[in-house]
Amino acid sequence: MTESLDPIRLACWRSYIESSQLLLTQLEDELRGSNELSFADYHVLVLLSEVPGQRLRMGELASRLIFSPSRLTYQISSMQRRGLVSRESCPEDRRGSEAVLTAAGLLALHEAAPHHLRSVRAHLMDDLDDAEVACLTRVFDRLGRKLRDLRDASSAPSKS
Amino acid sequence: MTESLDPIRLACWRSYIESSQLLLTQLEDELRGSNELSFADYHVLVLLSEVPGQRLRMGELASRLIFSPSRLTYQISSMQRRGLVSRESCPEDRRGSEAVLTAAGLLALHEAAPHHLRSVRAHLMDDLDDAEVACLTRVFDRLGRKLRDLRDASSAPSKS
C-alpha cells in the first residue's frame, strides 16, 4: 500500500499511528485498573473541570470531544449513573441541556489525575528531550488547528 | 491537573493526544464515507494482506491489534458478514482458528488505500518537513518498542 507515500514517510506514519493506538489502549487499561474510568470519562472530567461553572452544553461538549450526539448521550448517561456528572436544563434555553460536573466527579478526577499523569510520563513524556517536545508541540498544534478549521467549516451552518 | 508535568510538556502532551484523537476520528469518517470501512476494518485488511498466505491465527491477530479476544471476535464476525475475511481452522491445530483475507477483502483494501493515504497526506504527512518526519519516526519507534516490550512482559506466561 505504498502507492502514494514514499517509504520513509510511510514508515513514519505507521510508527506514529500504531504506537499512538498502543499508547491509548495502555493508558485506558491503566485508568480502568487504578480508577475505573475510561479514557473518554477522564477526558469529559478534565473538560468540565476547566470551564466556568464546571458545566457545558451538550452540543458544545460533543463538538469538543468530536462525539456524535448519540455517542455523547450514551457517554453522559453512563457517567450520570456513576454520579460523576449531572444533566440540567440550560438557564437561558429551556430546550437545551448541560452536563455539569458533580463533586464526586471532581473527586474522581483528582484521584485519577496523578496516576494517569504518571503513566503519561513513564510511557512517553519522560523519554523526550527538549527538541523532541518542541517538535511534537509544533506538529500537533498545526494538525489540531487544521482539523478544527476543517470541522468548523463543514459544520458551519448549524451552530448550537 | 499540572501536578506532575511542567507546563511546556503538559501542553505538548495535550496537543498530541487531542490532535491524534481528532485525526483518528477524521480518518475514520472519511474511510466510512468513501469505502464503508472502519479504521479497525482497514487495519485488519492491511495486516492480513502483508502476511504469508494472507492468514493469521486469531490470537496473533488480537495481539497485533491489541484487541481483547471478545472485541476481535466481534470485529472478525462483522467482517465475515461483509465477505471481507473468512475463518478457517488451523491446519496444524484443529482447536485454533485463523482469519483469512478473501479476494473481496483484498479488493476492498485496494479500493480504500488510495483514498485513505490521500487523507493521511492531506491532513498530516504533506505538512511535515524532513526533520519533523525524522523526529516523529524516532519518538514513535521508541514508544512502540517500549509498549510492545511491556505487553510482552505482562502476557509472557500465556502464548497462543
CSV table of C-alpha atoms in Angstrom, one decimal:
chain,number,residue,atom,x,y,z
A,1,MET,CA,0.0,0.0,0.0
A,2,THR,CA,2.8,2.4,-0.8
A,3,GLU,CA,1.4,4.0,-3.9
A,4,SER,CA,1.2,7.5,-2.6
A,5,LEU,CA,3.7,7.9,0.3
A,6,ASP,CA,7.4,7.5,-0.1
A,7,PRO,CA,8.9,4.6,2.1
A,8,ILE,CA,10.4,7.0,4.7
A,9,ARG,CA,7.1,8.8,5.3
A,10,LEU,CA,5.0,5.7,5.2
A,11,ALA,CA,7.3,4.2,7.9
A,12,CYS,CA,6.9,7.4,9.9
A,13,TRP,CA,3.1,7.3,9.5
A,14,ARG,CA,2.8,3.7,10.5
A,15,SER,CA,5.1,4.1,13.5
A,16,TYR,CA,3.1,7.1,14.7
A,17,ILE,CA,-0.4,5.6,14.2
A,18,GLU,CA,0.4,2.2,15.6
A,19,SER,CA,2.3,3.5,18.6
A,20,SER,CA,-0.4,6.0,19.3
A,21,GLN,CA,-3.1,3.3,19.3
A,22,LEU,CA,-0.9,1.2,21.6
A,23,LEU,CA,-0.5,4.1,23.9
A,24,LEU,CA,-4.2,4.9,24.1
A,25,THR,CA,-5.0,1.3,24.8
A,26,GLN,CA,-2.3,1.1,27.5
A,27,LEU,CA,-3.4,4.4,29.2
A,28,GLU,CA,-7.0,3.3,29.1
A,29,ASP,CA,-6.2,-0.1,30.7
A,30,GLU,CA,-4.2,1.7,33.4
A,31,LEU,CA,-7.0,4.2,34.1
A,32,ARG,CA,-9.6,1.4,34.3
A,33,GLY,CA,-7.3,-0.6,36.6
A,34,SER,CA,-6.5,2.2,39.0
A,35,ASN,CA,-9.6,4.4,38.9
A,36,GLU,CA,-12.4,2.5,36.9
A,37,LEU,CA,-12.5,5.3,34.3
A,38,SER,CA,-12.4,5.0,30.6
A,39,PHE,CA,-10.3,7.5,28.5
A,40,ALA,CA,-13.5,9.2,27.4
A,41,ASP,CA,-14.7,9.5,31.1
A,42,TYR,CA,-11.4,11.1,32.0
A,43,HIS,CA,-11.5,13.5,29.1
A,44,VAL,CA,-15.0,14.6,30.0
A,45,LEU,CA,-14.0,15.2,33.6
A,46,VAL,CA,-11.0,17.3,32.5
A,47,LEU,CA,-13.0,19.4,30.1
A,48,LEU,CA,-15.8,20.1,32.6
A,49,SER,CA,-13.3,20.9,35.4
A,50,GLU,CA,-11.7,23.6,33.3
A,51,VAL,CA,-14.8,25.6,32.2
A,52,PRO,CA,-16.6,28.3,34.3
A,53,GLY,CA,-19.3,26.8,36.5
A,54,GLN,CA,-18.0,23.3,35.6
A,55,ARG,CA,-20.8,22.9,33.0
A,56,LEU,CA,-21.0,22.7,29.2
A,57,ARG,CA,-24.0,22.5,26.8
A,58,MET,CA,-24.3,19.0,25.4
A,59,GLY,CA,-23.7,20.3,21.8
A,60,GLU,CA,-20.6,22.1,22.9
A,61,LEU,CA,-19.3,19.1,24.7
A,62,ALA,CA,-20.0,16.9,21.7
A,63,SER,CA,-18.1,19.2,19.5
A,64,ARG,CA,-15.1,19.4,21.8
A,65,LEU,CA,-15.0,15.6,22.2
A,66,ILE,CA,-15.9,15.1,18.5
A,67,PHE,CA,-18.5,12.7,19.5
A,68,SER,CA,-21.8,12.2,17.6
A,69,PRO,CA,-24.9,13.3,19.6
A,70,SER,CA,-25.9,9.6,20.2
A,71,ARG,CA,-22.4,8.7,21.4
A,72,LEU,CA,-22.3,11.7,23.8
A,73,THR,CA,-25.8,10.8,25.2
A,74,TYR,CA,-24.5,7.3,25.9
A,75,GLN,CA,-21.3,8.6,27.4
A,76,ILE,CA,-23.0,11.1,29.7
A,77,SER,CA,-25.8,8.7,30.8
A,78,SER,CA,-23.1,6.2,31.8
A,79,MET,CA,-21.3,8.9,33.8
A,80,GLN,CA,-24.6,10.1,35.3
A,81,ARG,CA,-25.3,6.6,36.6
A,82,ARG,CA,-22.0,6.6,38.4
A,83,GLY,CA,-22.7,10.1,39.9
A,84,LEU,CA,-19.8,11.7,38.0
A,85,VAL,CA,-21.9,14.3,36.2
A,86,SER,CA,-25.5,15.5,36.3
A,87,ARG,CA,-27.7,16.8,33.5
A,88,GLU,CA,-29.5,20.1,33.9
A,89,SER,CA,-31.6,22.3,31.6
A,90,CYS,CA,-29.9,25.4,30.3
A,91,PRO,CA,-30.8,28.5,32.3
A,92,GLU,CA,-31.1,30.6,29.1
A,93,ASP,CA,-32.7,28.0,26.9
A,94,ARG,CA,-35.1,25.5,28.4
A,95,ARG,CA,-34.9,23.2,25.4
A,96,GLY,CA,-31.2,22.7,25.7
A,97,SER,CA,-29.4,20.8,28.4
A,98,GLU,CA,-26.0,20.9,30.0
A,99,ALA,CA,-23.6,18.4,31.5
A,100,VAL,CA,-22.5,19.5,35.0
A,101,LEU,CA,-19.5,18.1,36.9
A,102,THR,CA,-20.5,16.8,40.4
A,103,ALA,CA,-18.4,17.0,43.5
A,104,ALA,CA,-17.9,13.2,43.1
A,105,GLY,CA,-16.8,13.7,39.5
A,106,LEU,CA,-14.2,16.3,40.6
A,107,LEU,CA,-13.0,14.0,43.4
A,108,ALA,CA,-12.7,11.1,40.9
A,109,LEU,CA,-10.6,13.4,38.6
A,110,HIS,CA,-8.4,14.4,41.5
A,111,GLU,CA,-7.8,10.8,42.4
A,112,ALA,CA,-7.2,9.6,38.9
A,113,ALA,CA,-5.0,12.5,37.6
A,114,PRO,CA,-1.8,11.7,39.5
A,115,HIS,CA,-2.0,8.0,38.3
A,116,HIS,CA,-2.8,9.0,34.8
A,117,LEU,CA,-0.1,11.6,34.5
A,118,ARG,CA,2.4,9.2,36.0
A,119,SER,CA,1.6,6.8,33.2
A,120,VAL,CA,1.8,9.5,30.6
A,121,ARG,CA,5.3,10.5,31.9
A,122,ALA,CA,6.5,6.9,32.2
A,123,HIS,CA,5.4,5.8,28.7
A,124,LEU,CA,6.2,8.9,26.7
A,125,MET,CA,7.0,12.3,28.1
A,126,ASP,CA,10.0,11.5,30.3
A,127,ASP,CA,11.7,9.9,27.3
A,128,LEU,CA,11.5,13.1,25.2
A,129,ASP,CA,14.4,15.6,25.1
A,130,ASP,CA,13.5,19.3,24.8
A,131,ALA,CA,14.0,19.4,21.0
A,132,GLU,CA,11.5,16.5,20.6
A,133,VAL,CA,9.0,18.2,22.9
A,134,ALA,CA,9.3,21.3,20.7
A,135,CYS,CA,8.9,19.3,17.5
A,136,LEU,CA,5.8,17.4,18.7
A,137,THR,CA,4.2,20.5,20.0
A,138,ARG,CA,4.7,22.3,16.7
A,139,VAL,CA,3.5,19.4,14.6
A,140,PHE,CA,0.4,18.6,16.7
A,141,ASP,CA,-0.6,22.2,17.3
A,142,ARG,CA,-0.6,22.6,13.5
A,143,LEU,CA,-2.5,19.4,13.0
A,144,GLY,CA,-5.1,20.3,15.6
A,145,ARG,CA,-5.7,23.8,14.1
A,146,LYS,CA,-6.1,22.3,10.7
A,147,LEU,CA,-8.6,19.6,11.7
A,148,ARG,CA,-10.6,22.1,13.9
A,149,ASP,CA,-10.8,24.5,11.0
A,150,LEU,CA,-12.0,21.6,8.7
A,151,ARG,CA,-14.7,20.6,11.3
A,152,ASP,CA,-15.8,24.2,11.8
A,153,ALA,CA,-16.1,24.7,8.0
A,154,SER,CA,-18.1,21.5,7.5
A,155,SER,CA,-20.5,22.2,10.3
A,156,ALA,CA,-20.7,26.0,9.8
A,157,PRO,CA,-24.5,26.2,9.0
A,158,SER,CA,-25.7,24.5,12.3
A,159,LYS,CA,-24.2,26.2,15.4
A,160,SER,CA,-25.6,25.0,18.7
B,1,MET,CA,-4.1,18.9,36.6
B,2,THR,CA,-0.5,20.1,36.3
B,3,GLU,CA,0.9,18.5,39.4
B,4,SER,CA,3.4,16.2,37.7
B,5,LEU,CA,4.2,17.6,34.3
B,6,ASP,CA,5.8,21.0,33.7
B,7,PRO,CA,3.6,23.4,31.6
B,8,ILE,CA,5.6,23.0,28.4
B,9,ARG,CA,5.4,19.2,28.5
B,10,LEU,CA,1.8,19.2,29.6
B,11,ALA,CA,0.9,21.5,26.6
B,12,CYS,CA,2.9,19.1,24.3
B,13,TRP,CA,1.0,16.1,25.7
B,14,ARG,CA,-2.4,17.7,25.3
B,15,SER,CA,-1.7,18.9,21.8
B,16,TYR,CA,-0.5,15.4,20.8
B,17,ILE,CA,-3.3,13.4,22.4
B,18,GLU,CA,-6.2,15.8,21.3
B,19,SER,CA,-4.9,16.2,17.8
B,20,SER,CA,-4.3,12.5,17.4
B,21,GLN,CA,-7.9,11.7,18.5
B,22,LEU,CA,-9.2,14.4,16.1
B,23,LEU,CA,-7.2,12.8,13.3
B,24,LEU,CA,-8.4,9.2,14.1
B,25,THR,CA,-12.0,10.4,14.0
B,26,GLN,CA,-11.5,12.4,10.8
B,27,LEU,CA,-9.7,9.5,9.0
B,28,GLU,CA,-12.4,7.1,10.1
B,29,ASP,CA,-15.2,9.4,9.0
B,30,GLU,CA,-13.5,9.6,5.6
B,31,LEU,CA,-12.9,5.8,5.3
B,32,ARG,CA,-16.6,5.2,6.1
B,33,GLY,CA,-17.7,7.9,3.6
B,34,SER,CA,-15.6,6.6,0.7
B,35,ASN,CA,-15.4,2.9,1.4
B,36,GLU,CA,-17.7,1.9,4.2
B,37,LEU,CA,-14.8,0.7,6.3
B,38,SER,CA,-14.0,1.5,9.9
B,39,PHE,CA,-10.4,2.2,10.9
B,40,ALA,CA,-10.3,-1.3,12.6
B,41,ASP,CA,-11.5,-2.9,9.4
B,42,TYR,CA,-8.8,-1.2,7.4
B,43,HIS,CA,-6.1,-2.1,9.9
B,44,VAL,CA,-7.2,-5.8,9.8
B,45,LEU,CA,-7.2,-5.8,6.0
B,46,VAL,CA,-3.6,-4.3,5.9
B,47,LEU,CA,-2.3,-6.8,8.4
B,48,LEU,CA,-3.7,-9.8,6.7
B,49,SER,CA,-2.6,-8.6,3.2
B,50,GLU,CA,1.0,-8.4,4.4
B,51,VAL,CA,1.5,-11.9,6.0
B,52,PRO,CA,2.3,-15.2,4.1
B,53,GLY,CA,-0.9,-16.9,2.9
B,54,GLN,CA,-2.9,-13.8,3.9
B,55,ARG,CA,-3.9,-15.5,7.2
B,56,LEU,CA,-3.3,-15.1,10.9
B,57,ARG,CA,-4.3,-17.1,13.9
B,58,MET,CA,-6.9,-15.2,15.9
B,59,GLY,CA,-4.6,-15.0,19.0
B,60,GLU,CA,-1.8,-13.5,16.9
B,61,LEU,CA,-4.2,-11.0,15.2
B,62,ALA,CA,-5.7,-10.0,18.6
B,63,SER,CA,-2.2,-9.4,19.9
B,64,ARG,CA,-1.1,-7.3,16.9
B,65,LEU,CA,-4.3,-5.2,17.1
B,66,ILE,CA,-4.2,-5.2,20.9
B,67,PHE,CA,-7.8,-6.2,20.9
B,68,SER,CA,-9.3,-8.3,23.7
B,69,PRO,CA,-10.5,-11.8,22.4
B,70,SER,CA,-14.1,-10.7,22.6
B,71,ARG,CA,-13.5,-7.5,20.7
B,72,LEU,CA,-11.6,-9.4,18.0
B,73,THR,CA,-14.4,-12.0,17.7
B,74,TYR,CA,-16.9,-9.2,17.2
B,75,GLN,CA,-14.7,-7.4,14.7
B,76,ILE,CA,-14.0,-10.5,12.6
B,77,SER,CA,-17.6,-11.6,12.7
B,78,SER,CA,-18.6,-8.3,11.3
B,79,MET,CA,-16.0,-8.5,8.5
B,80,GLN,CA,-17.1,-12.1,7.8
B,81,ARG,CA,-20.7,-11.0,7.3
B,82,ARG,CA,-19.5,-8.5,4.7
B,83,GLY,CA,-17.3,-11.1,3.0
B,84,LEU,CA,-14.0,-9.4,3.7
B,85,VAL,CA,-12.5,-12.2,5.7
B,86,SER,CA,-13.3,-15.9,6.3
B,87,ARG,CA,-12.5,-18.0,9.4
B,88,GLU,CA,-10.8,-21.4,9.0
B,89,SER,CA,-9.5,-23.9,11.4
B,90,CYS,CA,-5.7,-24.0,11.7
B,91,PRO,CA,-4.0,-26.8,9.6
B,92,GLU,CA,-1.6,-27.7,12.4
B,93,ASP,CA,-4.0,-27.3,15.4
B,94,ARG,CA,-7.7,-28.1,14.8
B,95,ARG,CA,-8.8,-26.3,18.0
B,96,GLY,CA,-7.4,-23.0,16.9
B,97,SER,CA,-8.8,-20.8,14.1
B,98,GLU,CA,-7.4,-18.3,11.6
B,99,ALA,CA,-8.7,-15.2,10.0
B,100,VAL,CA,-8.1,-15.4,6.2
B,101,LEU,CA,-8.3,-12.4,3.8
B,102,THR,CA,-10.8,-13.1,1.0
B,103,ALA,CA,-10.4,-11.8,-2.6
B,104,ALA,CA,-13.3,-9.3,-1.8
B,105,GLY,CA,-11.3,-8.2,1.2
B,106,LEU,CA,-8.2,-7.6,-0.8
B,107,LEU,CA,-10.2,-5.7,-3.4
B,108,ALA,CA,-11.8,-3.6,-0.7
B,109,LEU,CA,-8.3,-2.7,0.6
B,110,HIS,CA,-7.1,-1.8,-2.9
B,111,GLU,CA,-10.1,0.4,-3.4
B,112,ALA,CA,-9.7,2.1,0.0
B,113,ALA,CA,-6.0,2.5,0.2
B,114,PRO,CA,-5.6,5.4,-2.3
B,115,HIS,CA,-8.4,7.4,-0.6
B,116,HIS,CA,-7.0,6.7,2.8
B,117,LEU,CA,-3.4,7.5,2.0
B,118,ARG,CA,-4.6,10.7,0.3
B,119,SER,CA,-6.3,11.7,3.6
B,120,VAL,CA,-3.2,10.8,5.6
B,121,ARG,CA,-1.1,13.0,3.3
B,122,ALA,CA,-3.5,15.9,3.2
B,123,HIS,CA,-4.1,16.0,7.0
B,124,LEU,CA,-0.6,15.3,8.3
B,125,MET,CA,2.2,13.9,6.2
B,126,ASP,CA,2.5,16.6,3.5
B,127,ASP,CA,2.8,19.3,6.2
B,128,LEU,CA,5.9,17.7,7.7
B,129,ASP,CA,9.4,18.7,6.7
B,130,ASP,CA,12.2,16.1,6.7
B,131,ALA,CA,13.4,17.0,10.2
B,132,GLU,CA,9.9,16.6,11.6
B,133,VAL,CA,9.5,13.2,9.8
B,134,ALA,CA,12.8,12.1,11.4
B,135,CYS,CA,11.8,13.3,14.8
B,136,LEU,CA,8.3,11.6,14.7
B,137,THR,CA,9.8,8.4,13.5
B,138,ARG,CA,12.4,8.3,16.3
B,139,VAL,CA,9.9,9.2,19.0
B,140,PHE,CA,7.2,6.8,17.9
B,141,ASP,CA,9.5,3.9,17.1
B,142,ARG,CA,10.9,4.2,20.6
B,143,LEU,CA,7.4,4.4,22.1
B,144,GLY,CA,6.1,1.4,20.1
B,145,ARG,CA,9.1,-0.7,21.2
B,146,LYS,CA,8.6,0.2,24.8
B,147,LEU,CA,4.9,-0.5,24.8
B,148,ARG,CA,5.3,-3.8,23.0
B,149,ASP,CA,8.0,-4.9,25.4
B,150,LEU,CA,5.6,-4.0,28.3
B,151,ARG,CA,2.8,-6.0,26.7
B,152,ASP,CA,5.0,-9.0,26.0
B,153,ALA,CA,6.3,-9.0,29.6
B,154,SER,CA,2.9,-8.8,31.1
B,155,SER,CA,1.5,-11.6,28.9
B,156,ALA,CA,4.6,-13.8,28.9
B,157,PRO,CA,3.1,-16.9,30.6
B,158,SER,CA,0.3,-17.5,28.0
B,159,LYS,CA,1.5,-17.6,24.4
B,160,SER,CA,-1.1,-18.7,21.8
